[in-house]
PDB file of C-alpha atoms in Angstrom:
ATOM      1  CA  UNK A 153      64.942  14.840 -64.737  1.00 51.00           C
ATOM      2  CA  UNK A 154      66.551  17.136 -66.846  1.00 52.00           C
ATOM      3  CA  UNK A 155      66.917  21.148 -66.574  1.00 50.00           C
ATOM      4  CA  UNK A 156      64.043  21.345 -69.397  1.00 50.00           C
ATOM      5  CA  UNK A 157      61.645  19.048 -67.476  1.00 54.00           C
ATOM      6  CA  UNK A 158      62.512  20.547 -63.990  1.00 56.00           C
ATOM      7  CA  UNK A 159      61.532  24.031 -65.199  1.00 51.00           C
ATOM      8  CA  UNK A 160      58.433  22.813 -66.731  1.00 55.00           C
ATOM      9  CA  UNK A 161      57.399  21.375 -63.450  1.00 57.00           C
ATOM     10  CA  UNK A 162      58.070  24.491 -61.719  1.00 57.00           C
ATOM     11  CA  UNK A 163      56.161  26.574 -64.364  1.00 56.00           C
ATOM     12  CA  UNK A 164      52.677  24.266 -63.638  1.00 58.00           C
ATOM     13  CA  UNK A 165      53.135  24.560 -60.292  1.00 64.00           C
ATOM     14  CA  UNK A 166      53.387  28.204 -60.314  1.00 56.00           C
ATOM     15  CA  UNK A 167      50.524  28.484 -62.368  1.00 56.00           C
ATOM     16  CA  UNK A 168      48.545  26.490 -60.452  1.00 53.00           C
ATOM     17  CA  UNK A 169      49.214  28.549 -57.258  1.00 53.00           C
ATOM     18  CA  UNK A 170      48.343  31.726 -59.169  1.00 50.00           C
ATOM     19  CA  UNK A 171      45.063  29.949 -60.053  1.00 50.00           C
ATOM     20  CA  UNK A 172      44.423  28.997 -56.408  1.00 49.00           C
ATOM     21  CA  UNK A 173      45.198  32.593 -55.389  1.00 50.00           C
ATOM     22  CA  UNK A 174      42.909  34.065 -57.928  1.00 49.00           C
ATOM     23  CA  UNK A 175      39.921  31.954 -56.876  1.00 51.00           C
ATOM     24  CA  UNK A 176      40.877  32.479 -53.161  1.00 51.00           C
ATOM     25  CA  UNK A 177      40.453  36.353 -53.927  1.00 51.00           C
ATOM     26  CA  UNK A 178      37.031  36.248 -56.221  1.00 49.00           C
ATOM     27  CA  UNK A 179      34.779  35.368 -53.646  1.00 49.00           C
ATOM     28  CA  UNK A 180      36.585  37.364 -50.448  1.00 48.00           C
ATOM     29  CA  UNK A 181      37.877  40.727 -51.290  1.00 50.00           C
ATOM     30  CA  UNK A 182      35.440  43.085 -52.756  1.00 49.00           C
ATOM     31  CA  UNK A 183      35.514  46.633 -53.852  1.00 48.00           C
ATOM     32  CA  UNK A 184      35.760  49.405 -51.216  1.00 48.00           C
ATOM     33  CA  UNK A 185      32.496  50.760 -52.555  1.00 46.00           C
ATOM     34  CA  UNK A 186      30.575  47.509 -51.818  1.00 48.00           C
ATOM     35  CA  UNK A 187      32.198  46.825 -47.946  1.00 43.00           C
ATOM     36  CA  UNK A 188      32.044  50.544 -47.067  1.00 45.00           C
ATOM     37  CA  UNK A 189      29.244  50.673 -44.099  1.00 47.00           C
ATOM     38  CA  UNK A 190      26.177  52.605 -45.114  1.00 47.00           C
ATOM     39  CA  UNK A 191      25.405  55.343 -42.857  1.00 50.00           C
ATOM     40  CA  UNK A 192      21.604  56.238 -43.013  1.00 54.00           C
ATOM     41  CA  UNK A 193      20.984  60.181 -42.479  1.00 54.00           C
ATOM     42  CA  UNK A 194      18.674  60.748 -39.923  1.00 55.00           C
ATOM     43  CA  UNK A 195      17.063  63.998 -40.212  1.00 53.00           C
ATOM     44  CA  UNK A 196      17.663  66.499 -36.877  1.00 54.00           C
ATOM     45  CA  UNK A 197      14.483  66.888 -35.128  1.00 50.00           C
ATOM     46  CA  UNK A 198      13.274  70.407 -35.629  1.00 48.00           C
ATOM     47  CA  UNK A 199      13.319  72.578 -32.570  1.00 50.00           C
ATOM     48  CA  UNK A 200      10.105  73.438 -31.145  1.00 49.00           C
ATOM     49  CA  UNK A 201       9.240  76.903 -30.317  1.00 51.00           C
ATOM     50  CA  UNK A 202       7.519  78.312 -27.541  1.00 49.00           C
ATOM     51  CA  UNK A 203       4.470  79.567 -28.454  1.00 49.00           C
ATOM     52  CA  UNK A 204       4.126  83.224 -27.123  1.00 48.00           C
ATOM     53  CA  UNK A 205       1.252  83.393 -24.504  1.00 50.00           C
ATOM     54  CA  UNK A 206      -0.865  86.059 -25.032  1.00 55.00           C
ATOM     55  CA  UNK A 207      -1.292  88.953 -22.920  1.00 60.00           C
ATOM     56  CA  UNK A 208      -4.676  88.850 -20.944  1.00 72.00           C
ATOM     57  CA  UNK A 209      -7.381  91.166 -22.003  1.00 87.00           C
ATOM     58  CA  UNK A 210      -9.485  93.297 -19.719  1.00 89.00           C
ATOM     59  CA  UNK A 211     -13.235  94.495 -19.884  1.00 89.00           C
ATOM     60  CA  UNK A 212     -11.635  97.811 -18.080  1.00 90.00           C
ATOM     61  CA  UNK A 213      -8.971  99.525 -16.219  1.00 91.00           C
ATOM     62  CA  UNK A 214     -10.231 101.657 -13.531  1.00 91.00           C
ATOM     63  CA  UNK A 215      -7.305 104.307 -12.043  1.00 88.00           C
ATOM     64  CA  UNK A 216      -7.563 107.327  -9.678  1.00 86.00           C
ATOM     65  CA  UNK A 217      -5.348 110.432  -9.931  1.00 87.00           C
ATOM     66  CA  UNK A 218      -3.003 110.299  -7.347  1.00 86.00           C
ATOM     67  CA  UNK A 219      -3.893 106.669  -6.108  1.00 88.00           C
ATOM     68  CA  UNK A 220      -1.145 104.310  -5.420  1.00 90.00           C
ATOM     69  CA  UNK A 221      -3.014 101.144  -7.028  1.00 92.00           C
ATOM     70  CA  UNK A 222      -5.287 100.775 -10.437  1.00 93.00           C
ATOM     71  CA  UNK A 223      -7.642  98.070 -11.207  1.00 94.00           C
ATOM     72  CA  UNK A 224      -7.934  96.093 -14.380  1.00 95.00           C
ATOM     73  CA  UNK A 225     -10.964  93.449 -14.688  1.00 96.00           C
ATOM     74  CA  UNK A 226     -12.849  91.348 -16.851  1.00 96.00           C
ATOM     75  CA  UNK A 227     -16.093  89.622 -15.974  1.00 96.00           C
ATOM     76  CA  UNK A 228     -15.983  86.104 -17.304  1.00 95.00           C
ATOM     77  CA  UNK A 229     -19.126  85.073 -19.399  1.00 91.00           C
ATOM     78  CA  UNK A 230     -22.551  86.478 -19.305  1.00 92.00           C
ATOM     79  CA  UNK A 231     -23.841  87.054 -15.644  1.00 95.00           C
ATOM     80  CA  UNK A 232     -27.005  84.961 -15.167  1.00 94.00           C
ATOM     81  CA  UNK A 233     -29.252  85.356 -11.779  1.00 95.00           C
ATOM     82  CA  UNK A 234     -28.435  82.423  -9.244  1.00 95.00           C
ATOM     83  CA  UNK A 235     -25.470  81.526 -11.312  1.00 96.00           C
ATOM     84  CA  UNK A 236     -21.433  81.997  -9.932  1.00 96.00           C
ATOM     85  CA  UNK A 237     -19.873  84.671 -11.936  1.00 96.00           C
ATOM     86  CA  UNK A 238     -16.184  84.886 -11.841  1.00 96.00           C
ATOM     87  CA  UNK A 239     -14.236  88.308 -12.220  1.00 96.00           C
ATOM     88  CA  UNK A 240     -10.329  88.146 -13.280  1.00 96.00           C
ATOM     89  CA  UNK A 241      -8.471  91.190 -11.567  1.00 96.00           C
ATOM     90  CA  UNK A 242      -5.176  92.479 -11.836  1.00 95.00           C
ATOM     91  CA  UNK A 243      -4.192  94.844  -8.954  1.00 94.00           C
ATOM     92  CA  UNK A 244      -1.647  97.129  -9.945  1.00 94.00           C
ATOM     93  CA  UNK A 245       0.823  99.222  -7.486  1.00 92.00           C
ATOM     94  CA  UNK A 246       2.911 102.156  -8.010  1.00 90.00           C
ATOM     95  CA  UNK A 247       5.051 101.282  -4.928  1.00 86.00           C
ATOM     96  CA  UNK A 248       6.344  98.032  -7.195  1.00 84.00           C
ATOM     97  CA  UNK A 249       6.957  94.574  -5.517  1.00 85.00           C
ATOM     98  CA  UNK A 250       5.685  95.697  -1.751  1.00 88.00           C
ATOM     99  CA  UNK A 251       3.307  93.190  -0.181  1.00 92.00           C
ATOM    100  CA  UNK A 252      -0.437  94.539  -0.661  1.00 93.00           C
ATOM    101  CA  UNK A 253      -3.926  93.614   0.929  1.00 95.00           C
ATOM    102  CA  UNK A 254      -6.981  93.130  -1.213  1.00 96.00           C
ATOM    103  CA  UNK A 255     -10.280  93.220   0.244  1.00 96.00           C
ATOM    104  CA  UNK A 256     -13.933  92.644  -1.496  1.00 97.00           C
ATOM    105  CA  UNK A 257     -17.136  94.256  -0.332  1.00 96.00           C
ATOM    106  CA  UNK A 258     -20.719  94.204  -1.703  1.00 95.00           C
ATOM    107  CA  UNK A 259     -23.087  97.030  -0.714  1.00 91.00           C
ATOM    108  CA  UNK A 260     -26.379  95.482  -1.315  1.00 91.00           C
ATOM    109  CA  UNK A 261     -26.633  91.743  -0.429  1.00 90.00           C
ATOM    110  CA  UNK A 262     -30.405  91.524  -1.745  1.00 92.00           C
ATOM    111  CA  UNK A 263     -28.569  92.152  -5.345  1.00 94.00           C
ATOM    112  CA  UNK A 264     -25.263  90.339  -5.118  1.00 96.00           C
ATOM    113  CA  UNK A 265     -23.855  87.848  -2.990  1.00 96.00           C
ATOM    114  CA  UNK A 266     -20.171  86.211  -2.831  1.00 97.00           C
ATOM    115  CA  UNK A 267     -19.755  82.516  -3.238  1.00 95.00           C
ATOM    116  CA  UNK A 268     -19.020  80.502   0.372  1.00 93.00           C
ATOM    117  CA  UNK A 269     -15.663  79.529  -0.765  1.00 93.00           C
ATOM    118  CA  UNK A 270     -14.507  83.056  -1.804  1.00 94.00           C
ATOM    119  CA  UNK A 271     -12.303  84.813   0.987  1.00 94.00           C
ATOM    120  CA  UNK A 272     -13.198  88.475   1.503  1.00 95.00           C
ATOM    121  CA  UNK A 273      -9.580  89.501   2.311  1.00 95.00           C
ATOM    122  CA  UNK A 274      -5.930  88.444   1.364  1.00 93.00           C
ATOM    123  CA  UNK A 275      -2.561  89.643   1.833  1.00 94.00           C
ATOM    124  CA  UNK A 276       0.186  88.737  -0.787  1.00 91.00           C
ATOM    125  CA  UNK A 277       3.141  90.664  -2.856  1.00 90.00           C
ATOM    126  CA  UNK A 278       3.766  90.717  -6.507  1.00 90.00           C
ATOM    127  CA  UNK A 279       6.432  88.441  -7.816  1.00 89.00           C
ATOM    128  CA  UNK A 280      10.082  89.466  -8.079  1.00 83.00           C
ATOM    129  CA  UNK A 281      10.305  92.455 -10.568  1.00 84.00           C
ATOM    130  CA  UNK A 282       6.609  92.783 -11.353  1.00 89.00           C
ATOM    131  CA  UNK A 283       4.065  95.329  -9.720  1.00 91.00           C
ATOM    132  CA  UNK A 284       0.834  93.530  -9.800  1.00 93.00           C
ATOM    133  CA  UNK A 285      -1.082  90.551  -8.400  1.00 93.00           C
ATOM    134  CA  UNK A 286      -3.517  88.369 -10.014  1.00 94.00           C
ATOM    135  CA  UNK A 287      -6.635  87.330  -8.145  1.00 95.00           C
ATOM    136  CA  UNK A 288     -10.284  85.838  -8.960  1.00 95.00           C
ATOM    137  CA  UNK A 289     -13.603  86.739  -7.566  1.00 96.00           C
ATOM    138  CA  UNK A 290     -16.701  84.975  -7.349  1.00 97.00           C
ATOM    139  CA  UNK A 291     -20.123  86.219  -6.748  1.00 97.00           C
ATOM    140  CA  UNK A 292     -23.709  85.388  -7.303  1.00 97.00           C
ATOM    141  CA  UNK A 293     -26.346  87.641  -8.619  1.00 96.00           C
ATOM    142  CA  UNK A 294     -29.519  87.741  -6.968  1.00 95.00           C
ATOM    143  CA  UNK A 295     -31.667  89.904  -9.529  1.00 94.00           C
ATOM    144  CA  UNK A 296     -31.141  91.492 -12.884  1.00 94.00           C
ATOM    145  CA  UNK A 297     -29.782  94.832 -13.275  1.00 93.00           C
ATOM    146  CA  UNK A 298     -26.473  96.680 -12.741  1.00 92.00           C
ATOM    147  CA  UNK A 299     -24.175  95.901  -9.667  1.00 93.00           C
ATOM    148  CA  UNK A 300     -21.080  96.669  -8.266  1.00 94.00           C
ATOM    149  CA  UNK A 301     -18.294  94.580  -6.494  1.00 96.00           C
ATOM    150  CA  UNK A 302     -15.942  96.796  -4.444  1.00 95.00           C
ATOM    151  CA  UNK A 303     -12.393  96.016  -4.434  1.00 96.00           C
ATOM    152  CA  UNK A 304     -10.085  97.939  -2.002  1.00 95.00           C
ATOM    153  CA  UNK A 305      -6.034  97.665  -1.856  1.00 95.00           C
ATOM    154  CA  UNK A 306      -3.797  98.576   0.833  1.00 94.00           C
ATOM    155  CA  UNK A 307      -0.195  98.849   1.475  1.00 91.00           C
ATOM    156  CA  UNK A 308       1.347 100.009   4.862  1.00 89.00           C
ATOM    157  CA  UNK A 309       4.557 102.172   4.181  1.00 85.00           C
ATOM    158  CA  UNK A 310       6.780 104.205   6.739  1.00 85.00           C
ATOM    159  CA  UNK A 311       4.746 107.308   6.091  1.00 84.00           C
ATOM    160  CA  UNK A 312       1.676 105.025   7.185  1.00 87.00           C
ATOM    161  CA  UNK A 313      -1.441 102.943   5.027  1.00 88.00           C
ATOM    162  CA  UNK A 314      -1.984 103.959   1.479  1.00 90.00           C
ATOM    163  CA  UNK A 315      -5.078 102.721   0.309  1.00 91.00           C
ATOM    164  CA  UNK A 316      -8.101 102.790  -2.888  1.00 92.00           C
ATOM    165  CA  UNK A 317     -11.455 101.417  -3.253  1.00 93.00           C
ATOM    166  CA  UNK A 318     -12.862 100.773  -6.715  1.00 94.00           C
ATOM    167  CA  UNK A 319     -16.059  99.724  -7.971  1.00 94.00           C
ATOM    168  CA  UNK A 320     -16.445  97.102 -10.547  1.00 94.00           C
ATOM    169  CA  UNK A 321     -19.815  97.346 -12.455  1.00 94.00           C
ATOM    170  CA  UNK A 322     -21.449  94.254 -13.062  1.00 94.00           C
ATOM    171  CA  UNK A 323     -24.665  93.958 -15.679  1.00 94.00           C
ATOM    172  CA  UNK A 324     -27.139  91.168 -15.340  1.00 94.00           C
ATOM    173  CA  UNK A 325     -29.522  90.579 -17.770  1.00 86.00           C
ATOM    174  CA  UNK A 326     -30.516  88.822 -21.012  1.00 62.00           C
ATOM    175  CA  UNK A 327     -29.294  91.496 -22.777  1.00 47.00           C
ATOM    176  CA  UNK A 328     -25.822  90.912 -21.930  1.00 44.00           C
ATOM    177  CA  UNK A 329     -23.511  93.204 -20.100  1.00 44.00           C
ATOM    178  CA  UNK A 330     -23.622  96.897 -21.429  1.00 46.00           C
ATOM    179  CA  UNK A 331     -21.042  98.584 -19.075  1.00 47.00           C
ATOM    180  CA  UNK A 332     -21.403 102.280 -19.087  1.00 49.00           C
ATOM    181  CA  UNK A 333     -18.563 103.549 -16.655  1.00 53.00           C
ATOM    182  CA  UNK A 334     -17.753 106.931 -15.407  1.00 56.00           C
ATOM    183  CA  UNK A 335     -14.719 109.095 -15.662  1.00 58.00           C
ATOM    184  CA  UNK A 336     -12.427 109.244 -18.819  1.00 62.00           C
ATOM    185  CA  UNK A 337     -10.244 107.097 -20.789  1.00 56.00           C
ATOM    186  CA  UNK A 338      -6.627 108.050 -21.050  1.00 59.00           C
ATOM    187  CA  UNK A 339      -3.474 106.474 -22.102  1.00 57.00           C
ATOM    188  CA  UNK A 340      -0.994 105.374 -19.712  1.00 59.00           C
ATOM    189  CA  UNK A 341       2.812 105.293 -19.877  1.00 61.00           C
ATOM    190  CA  UNK A 342       2.838 101.665 -22.036  1.00 55.00           C
ATOM    191  CA  UNK A 343       0.296 103.000 -24.139  1.00 52.00           C
ATOM    192  CA  UNK A 344      -2.793 101.155 -22.599  1.00 54.00           C
ATOM    193  CA  UNK A 345      -5.910 102.769 -22.534  1.00 53.00           C
ATOM    194  CA  UNK A 346      -7.161 103.519 -18.788  1.00 57.00           C
ATOM    195  CA  UNK A 347     -10.048 105.099 -17.197  1.00 57.00           C
ATOM    196  CA  UNK A 348      -9.475 107.719 -14.975  1.00 61.00           C
ATOM    197  CA  UNK A 349     -12.158 108.353 -12.320  1.00 58.00           C
ATOM    198  CA  UNK A 350     -12.884 112.211 -12.120  1.00 57.00           C
ATOM    199  CA  UNK A 351     -14.080 114.150  -9.243  1.00 54.00           C
ATOM    200  CA  UNK A 352     -17.682 114.850  -9.867  1.00 51.00           C
TER     201      UNK A 352
END
């Protein structure tokens, strides 16, 4: 084989090799844009902010000048003769988180009575860094008219026992609750209206 034929044969072989290489790459290699992994962007969950709890509201607050306790109360619903009535109480102490005893009394049993499951006295302490306790009292009116639930609070100190008794008015009748309260309304240090009992 002469030099020209050998060169021609080598040329054909190189051409075939180039074609094979080109064909092999045509289906195997893809542009980087095609082979790049597609990452789906998932929205981050929205942070849920806790709904602020509304401060409880009360029908009134009873306080006596110089007394170690004040009493806020709310009669739930419209009192009806023969049906249990719940009264929410908040007893606030000027002595901080010291344990206190709270007791309940009804002067006229013919007008109103306690529910059979209602304890008449309980001793408890406010939570840490608080100066009040929350209680519920259930009574059953026996007739229409204006009645009173007496709430007493006491605490033992180094100087002896300190106590306060306060009367919660409960109006029973079809006309709803119309509470005519004694004393005068004053504003406390926190800007809340309280009813202060004045000497007769």
